[in-house]
GROMACS .gro file of C-alpha atoms in nm:
model
  297
    1UNK     CA    1  10.271  13.366  11.105
    2UNK     CA    2  10.584  13.180  10.963
    3UNK     CA    3  10.763  12.951  11.222
    4UNK     CA    4  11.140  12.994  11.229
    5UNK     CA    5  11.297  12.662  11.140
    6UNK     CA    6  11.643  12.720  11.270
    7UNK     CA    7  11.733  13.095  11.264
    8UNK     CA    8  12.080  13.034  11.415
    9UNK     CA    9  12.221  12.813  11.130
   10UNK     CA   10  12.353  12.915  10.802
   11UNK     CA   11  12.402  12.574  10.637
   12UNK     CA   12  12.113  12.377  10.484
   13UNK     CA   13  12.009  12.045  10.627
   14UNK     CA   14  11.845  11.701  10.602
   15UNK     CA   15  11.506  11.695  10.791
   16UNK     CA   16  11.353  11.365  10.900
   17UNK     CA   17  10.985  11.428  10.963
   18UNK     CA   18  10.741  11.183  11.121
   19UNK     CA   19  10.390  11.183  10.985
   20UNK     CA   20  10.204  11.006  11.269
   21UNK     CA   21   9.970  10.718  11.203
   22UNK     CA   22   9.637  10.838  11.082
   23UNK     CA   23   9.602  11.071  10.781
   24UNK     CA   24   9.744  11.383  10.636
   25UNK     CA   25   9.650  11.605  10.933
   26UNK     CA   26   9.856  11.405  11.192
   27UNK     CA   27  10.177  11.580  11.084
   28UNK     CA   28  10.297  11.827  11.361
   29UNK     CA   29  10.291  12.206  11.300
   30UNK     CA   30  10.662  12.215  11.290
   31UNK     CA   31  10.690  11.916  11.055
   32UNK     CA   32  10.433  12.091  10.810
   33UNK     CA   33  10.639  12.404  10.828
   34UNK     CA   34  10.954  12.207  10.716
   35UNK     CA   35  10.763  12.035  10.446
   36UNK     CA   36  10.642  12.374  10.298
   37UNK     CA   37  10.993  12.512  10.327
   38UNK     CA   38  11.224  12.248  10.186
   39UNK     CA   39  11.329  12.230   9.822
   40UNK     CA   40  11.291  11.868   9.786
   41UNK     CA   41  11.046  11.644   9.975
   42UNK     CA   42  11.071  11.260   9.982
   43UNK     CA   43  10.801  11.034  10.093
   44UNK     CA   44  10.923  10.701  10.227
   45UNK     CA   45  10.683  10.440  10.089
   46UNK     CA   46  10.772  10.087  10.214
   47UNK     CA   47  10.824  10.040  10.596
   48UNK     CA   48  10.466  10.163  10.657
   49UNK     CA   49  10.163  10.316  10.514
   50UNK     CA   50   9.909  10.593  10.590
   51UNK     CA   51   9.539  10.548  10.546
   52UNK     CA   52   9.559  10.811  10.262
   53UNK     CA   53   9.765  10.816   9.943
   54UNK     CA   54  10.041  11.037   9.813
   55UNK     CA   55   9.791  11.255   9.617
   56UNK     CA   56   9.590  11.344   9.944
   57UNK     CA   57   9.921  11.439  10.112
   58UNK     CA   58  10.023  11.660   9.830
   59UNK     CA   59   9.694  11.849   9.834
   60UNK     CA   60   9.715  11.912  10.209
   61UNK     CA   61  10.097  12.003  10.213
   62UNK     CA   62  10.047  12.223   9.893
   63UNK     CA   63  10.343  12.066   9.727
   64UNK     CA   64  10.472  11.774   9.522
   65UNK     CA   65  10.625  11.464   9.699
   66UNK     CA   66  10.887  11.233   9.559
   67UNK     CA   67  10.811  10.871   9.641
   68UNK     CA   68  11.116  10.685   9.789
   69UNK     CA   69  11.070  10.302   9.788
   70UNK     CA   70  11.312  10.054   9.943
   71UNK     CA   71  11.537  10.057   9.633
   72UNK     CA   72  11.560  10.441   9.642
   73UNK     CA   73  11.640  10.456  10.002
   74UNK     CA   74  11.871  10.168  10.045
   75UNK     CA   75  12.067  10.182   9.704
   76UNK     CA   76  12.034  10.543   9.603
   77UNK     CA   77  12.065  10.728   9.938
   78UNK     CA   78  12.344  10.940   9.807
   79UNK     CA   79  12.119  11.087   9.529
   80UNK     CA   80  11.870  11.175   9.789
   81UNK     CA   81  12.130  11.353   9.986
   82UNK     CA   82  12.268  11.522   9.675
   83UNK     CA   83  12.294  11.904   9.726
   84UNK     CA   84  12.144  11.875  10.082
   85UNK     CA   85  12.437  12.088  10.194
   86UNK     CA   86  12.298  12.356   9.939
   87UNK     CA   87  11.931  12.341  10.002
   88UNK     CA   88  11.686  12.185  10.266
   89UNK     CA   89  11.577  11.822  10.196
   90UNK     CA   90  11.287  11.657  10.390
   91UNK     CA   91  11.241  11.287  10.428
   92UNK     CA   92  10.900  11.198  10.544
   93UNK     CA   93  10.827  10.890  10.742
   94UNK     CA   94  10.492  10.728  10.846
   95UNK     CA   95  10.498  10.712  11.221
   96UNK     CA   96  10.830  10.833  11.377
   97UNK     CA   97  11.159  10.877  11.174
   98UNK     CA   98  11.337  10.618  11.393
   99UNK     CA   99  11.092  10.341  11.376
  100UNK     CA  100  11.295  10.160  11.120
  101UNK     CA  101  11.675  10.106  11.123
  102UNK     CA  102  11.697  10.207  10.754
  103UNK     CA  103  11.648  10.578  10.858
  104UNK     CA  104  11.948  10.549  11.090
  105UNK     CA  105  12.152  10.464  10.788
  106UNK     CA  106  12.026  10.762  10.615
  107UNK     CA  107  12.137  10.989  10.902
  108UNK     CA  108  12.492  10.826  10.917
  109UNK     CA  109  12.533  10.890  10.532
  110UNK     CA  110  12.435  11.251  10.585
  111UNK     CA  111  12.673  11.295  10.879
  112UNK     CA  112  12.957  11.126  10.670
  113UNK     CA  113  12.886  11.394  10.388
  114UNK     CA  114  12.902  11.670  10.634
  115UNK     CA  115  12.525  11.750  10.616
  116UNK     CA  116  12.344  11.849  10.926
  117UNK     CA  117  12.027  11.687  11.010
  118UNK     CA  118  11.734  11.748  11.231
  119UNK     CA  119  11.454  11.507  11.337
  120UNK     CA  120  11.090  11.598  11.401
  121UNK     CA  121  10.914  11.314  11.588
  122UNK     CA  122  10.571  11.207  11.591
  123UNK     CA  123  10.349  10.916  11.723
  124UNK     CA  124  10.442  10.561  11.614
  125UNK     CA  125  10.289  10.217  11.664
  126UNK     CA  126  10.564  10.176  11.929
  127UNK     CA  127  10.384  10.400  12.172
  128UNK     CA  128  10.034  10.412  12.023
  129UNK     CA  129   9.971  10.045  12.115
  130UNK     CA  130   9.892  10.191  12.468
  131UNK     CA  131   9.553  10.242  12.329
  132UNK     CA  132   9.457   9.871  12.391
  133UNK     CA  133   9.508   9.929  12.757
  134UNK     CA  134   9.847   9.738  12.803
  135UNK     CA  135  10.099   9.953  12.985
  136UNK     CA  136  10.385  10.054  12.779
  137UNK     CA  137  10.657   9.991  13.035
  138UNK     CA  138  10.545   9.625  13.068
  139UNK     CA  139  10.640   9.563  12.702
  140UNK     CA  140  10.970   9.355  12.619
  141UNK     CA  141  11.155   9.332  12.291
  142UNK     CA  142  10.960   9.413  11.981
  143UNK     CA  143  10.952   9.144  11.717
  144UNK     CA  144  10.871   9.137  11.346
  145UNK     CA  145  10.670   8.833  11.196
  146UNK     CA  146  10.754   8.782  10.835
  147UNK     CA  147  10.535   8.585  10.563
  148UNK     CA  148  10.633   8.229  10.541
  149UNK     CA  149  10.711   8.071  10.209
  150UNK     CA  150  10.696   7.698  10.102
  151UNK     CA  151  11.070   7.672  10.162
  152UNK     CA  152  11.143   7.942  10.427
  153UNK     CA  153  10.954   7.933  10.765
  154UNK     CA  154  11.176   8.105  11.022
  155UNK     CA  155  11.083   8.080  11.388
  156UNK     CA  156  11.341   8.300  11.567
  157UNK     CA  157  11.081   8.560  11.651
  158UNK     CA  158  10.889   8.302  11.855
  159UNK     CA  159  11.192   8.244  12.081
  160UNK     CA  160  11.192   8.613  12.172
  161UNK     CA  161  10.811   8.601  12.236
  162UNK     CA  162  10.865   8.311  12.472
  163UNK     CA  163  11.153   8.497  12.646
  164UNK     CA  164  10.929   8.810  12.700
  165UNK     CA  165  10.654   8.593  12.815
  166UNK     CA  166  10.866   8.404  13.075
  167UNK     CA  167  10.981   8.743  13.202
  168UNK     CA  168  10.616   8.856  13.227
  169UNK     CA  169  10.656   9.117  12.957
  170UNK     CA  170  10.408   9.185  12.666
  171UNK     CA  171  10.535   9.142  12.303
  172UNK     CA  172  10.450   9.387  12.032
  173UNK     CA  173  10.470   9.204  11.699
  174UNK     CA  174  10.506   9.401  11.389
  175UNK     CA  175  10.358   9.231  11.085
  176UNK     CA  176  10.522   9.183  10.734
  177UNK     CA  177  10.474   9.433  10.464
  178UNK     CA  178  10.559   9.338  10.101
  179UNK     CA  179  10.570   9.641   9.879
  180UNK     CA  180  10.745   9.659   9.540
  181UNK     CA  181  10.879   9.298   9.585
  182UNK     CA  182  11.008   9.089   9.309
  183UNK     CA  183  10.951   8.704   9.276
  184UNK     CA  184  11.257   8.494   9.293
  185UNK     CA  185  11.222   8.422   8.925
  186UNK     CA  186  11.208   8.780   8.819
  187UNK     CA  187  11.488   8.873   9.059
  188UNK     CA  188  11.719   8.604   8.906
  189UNK     CA  189  11.638   8.712   8.551
  190UNK     CA  190  11.691   9.079   8.643
  191UNK     CA  191  11.341   9.175   8.539
  192UNK     CA  192  11.192   9.485   8.700
  193UNK     CA  193  10.860   9.318   8.759
  194UNK     CA  194  10.699   9.358   9.090
  195UNK     CA  195  10.442   9.153   9.287
  196UNK     CA  196  10.126   9.309   9.410
  197UNK     CA  197  10.154   9.470   9.761
  198UNK     CA  198  10.074   9.233  10.060
  199UNK     CA  199  10.022   9.320  10.414
  200UNK     CA  200  10.005   9.048  10.695
  201UNK     CA  201   9.686   9.029  10.885
  202UNK     CA  202   9.632   8.945  11.250
  203UNK     CA  203   9.488   8.609  11.166
  204UNK     CA  204   9.778   8.524  10.935
  205UNK     CA  205  10.013   8.598  11.200
  206UNK     CA  206   9.824   8.396  11.456
  207UNK     CA  207   9.808   8.102  11.226
  208UNK     CA  208  10.193   8.111  11.189
  209UNK     CA  209  10.222   8.128  11.570
  210UNK     CA  210   9.993   7.838  11.625
  211UNK     CA  211  10.185   7.614  11.369
  212UNK     CA  212  10.508   7.698  11.569
  213UNK     CA  213  10.330   7.607  11.894
  214UNK     CA  214  10.216   7.265  11.754
  215UNK     CA  215  10.555   7.195  11.593
  216UNK     CA  216  10.747   7.274  11.918
  217UNK     CA  217  10.501   7.062  12.119
  218UNK     CA  218  10.565   6.776  11.887
  219UNK     CA  219  10.926   6.826  11.965
  220UNK     CA  220  10.857   6.788  12.343
  221UNK     CA  221  10.943   7.157  12.420
  222UNK     CA  222  10.799   7.315  12.726
  223UNK     CA  223  10.604   7.623  12.594
  224UNK     CA  224  10.532   7.960  12.752
  225UNK     CA  225  10.296   8.040  12.455
  226UNK     CA  226   9.990   7.814  12.403
  227UNK     CA  227   9.662   7.824  12.207
  228UNK     CA  228   9.502   7.992  12.512
  229UNK     CA  229   9.765   8.267  12.567
  230UNK     CA  230   9.598   8.606  12.566
  231UNK     CA  231   9.655   8.828  12.255
  232UNK     CA  232   9.549   9.155  12.124
  233UNK     CA  233   9.487   9.232  11.761
  234UNK     CA  234   9.502   9.588  11.634
  235UNK     CA  235   9.443   9.741  11.286
  236UNK     CA  236   9.490  10.084  11.156
  237UNK     CA  237   9.590  10.229  11.487
  238UNK     CA  238   9.547  10.607  11.486
  239UNK     CA  239   9.294  10.609  11.214
  240UNK     CA  240   8.930  10.691  11.267
  241UNK     CA  241   8.824  10.326  11.184
  242UNK     CA  242   9.096  10.169  11.410
  243UNK     CA  243   8.998   9.817  11.544
  244UNK     CA  244   9.107   9.645  11.862
  245UNK     CA  245   9.022   9.297  11.967
  246UNK     CA  246   9.140   9.085  12.265
  247UNK     CA  247   9.124   8.705  12.291
  248UNK     CA  248   9.320   8.383  12.287
  249UNK     CA  249   9.577   8.314  12.032
  250UNK     CA  250   9.339   8.057  11.893
  251UNK     CA  251   9.066   8.330  11.868
  252UNK     CA  252   9.311   8.560  11.688
  253UNK     CA  253   9.345   8.313  11.394
  254UNK     CA  254   8.988   8.369  11.298
  255UNK     CA  255   8.933   8.750  11.341
  256UNK     CA  256   8.880   8.968  11.049
  257UNK     CA  257   8.995   9.328  11.108
  258UNK     CA  258   8.986   9.467  10.758
  259UNK     CA  259   9.249   9.653  10.582
  260UNK     CA  260   9.620   9.726  10.681
  261UNK     CA  261   9.821   9.786  10.879
  262UNK     CA  262   9.784   9.524  11.156
  263UNK     CA  263   9.983   9.437  11.457
  264UNK     CA  264   9.939   9.169  11.722
  265UNK     CA  265  10.041   9.169  12.088
  266UNK     CA  266  10.119   8.855  12.285
  267UNK     CA  267  10.040   8.951  12.647
  268UNK     CA  268  10.260   8.870  12.941
  269UNK     CA  269  10.177   8.904  13.313
  270UNK     CA  270   9.858   9.130  13.340
  271UNK     CA  271   9.789   9.395  13.604
  272UNK     CA  272   9.414   9.393  13.702
  273UNK     CA  273   9.372   9.738  13.538
  274UNK     CA  274   9.510   9.590  13.217
  275UNK     CA  275   9.258   9.306  13.229
  276UNK     CA  276   8.972   9.552  13.276
  277UNK     CA  277   9.089   9.750  12.981
  278UNK     CA  278   9.129   9.447  12.753
  279UNK     CA  279   8.782   9.322  12.849
  280UNK     CA  280   8.650   9.631  12.668
  281UNK     CA  281   8.773   9.472  12.339
  282UNK     CA  282   8.715   9.109  12.422
  283UNK     CA  283   8.611   8.882  12.148
  284UNK     CA  284   8.468   8.660  12.426
  285UNK     CA  285   8.487   8.758  12.796
  286UNK     CA  286   8.536   8.391  12.878
  287UNK     CA  287   8.878   8.425  12.752
  288UNK     CA  288   8.958   8.621  13.075
  289UNK     CA  289   8.820   8.352  13.303
  290UNK     CA  290   9.053   8.068  13.215
  291UNK     CA  291   9.345   7.945  13.429
  292UNK     CA  292   9.615   8.105  13.221
  293UNK     CA  293   9.476   8.456  13.255
  294UNK     CA  294   9.452   8.408  13.641
  295UNK     CA  295   9.807   8.279  13.651
  296UNK     CA  296   9.914   8.603  13.472
  297UNK     CA  297   9.781   8.837  13.743
   0.00000   0.00000   0.00000
């Protein structure tokens, strides 16, 4: 039986559809109905990735998808919205549609053009991290950890993690994704040559955090975060082969969790129930016996 998308309306609209975190089957029933109904369907392909490719999605949805990379979404959004007042257009996003600020910009552009929109939500990393046993209402501000370069090593995210830690809150750290990026040389010369995709791993993020800890310590700063701070590494959350590991920040720098996408959580104050849950994923249970863990409870 066909679901009614919006029987009360006459105008066409833009749909923003969340795809969830795992594979093609994680789309909601309503989301799938929209995909099958819309004239054009775009697949956002740079703020996150699914564990399956575009071809698998097309086979499951039974229709062609148009890849929308960063350049398309941020510089050619008006072309995406072209004729959306005459025919339904869908924009598919891994996770939830509002997991990235870019998608809010798309909504604002649609409203400015007089195009109605509708959002179909789905699970995202922002709530799925509860799978590790940390309680969602104990999380503070989420941060992004970016790849460092030889000449650019920002630390602003560390200050936010420290603030959360001081307030007893956990910090979800979203790790950098480099898809269809140009080198500085190619960018300056205007060459459309792109680097191979790169996805930051838990151990890479931990190494950068440890480098900041060491640098701040040399500067005499009093630190909330140390090598012994309890953390949680997560990989491919929502997939059948997801991995979770808990341990100290130092231990996180040596873990191997396989393919992307990865996230890392820096734990704040821990409830006894949270500790019991994290022990299920412990790299070494002795991590939960040190003084810092006891101070957190």
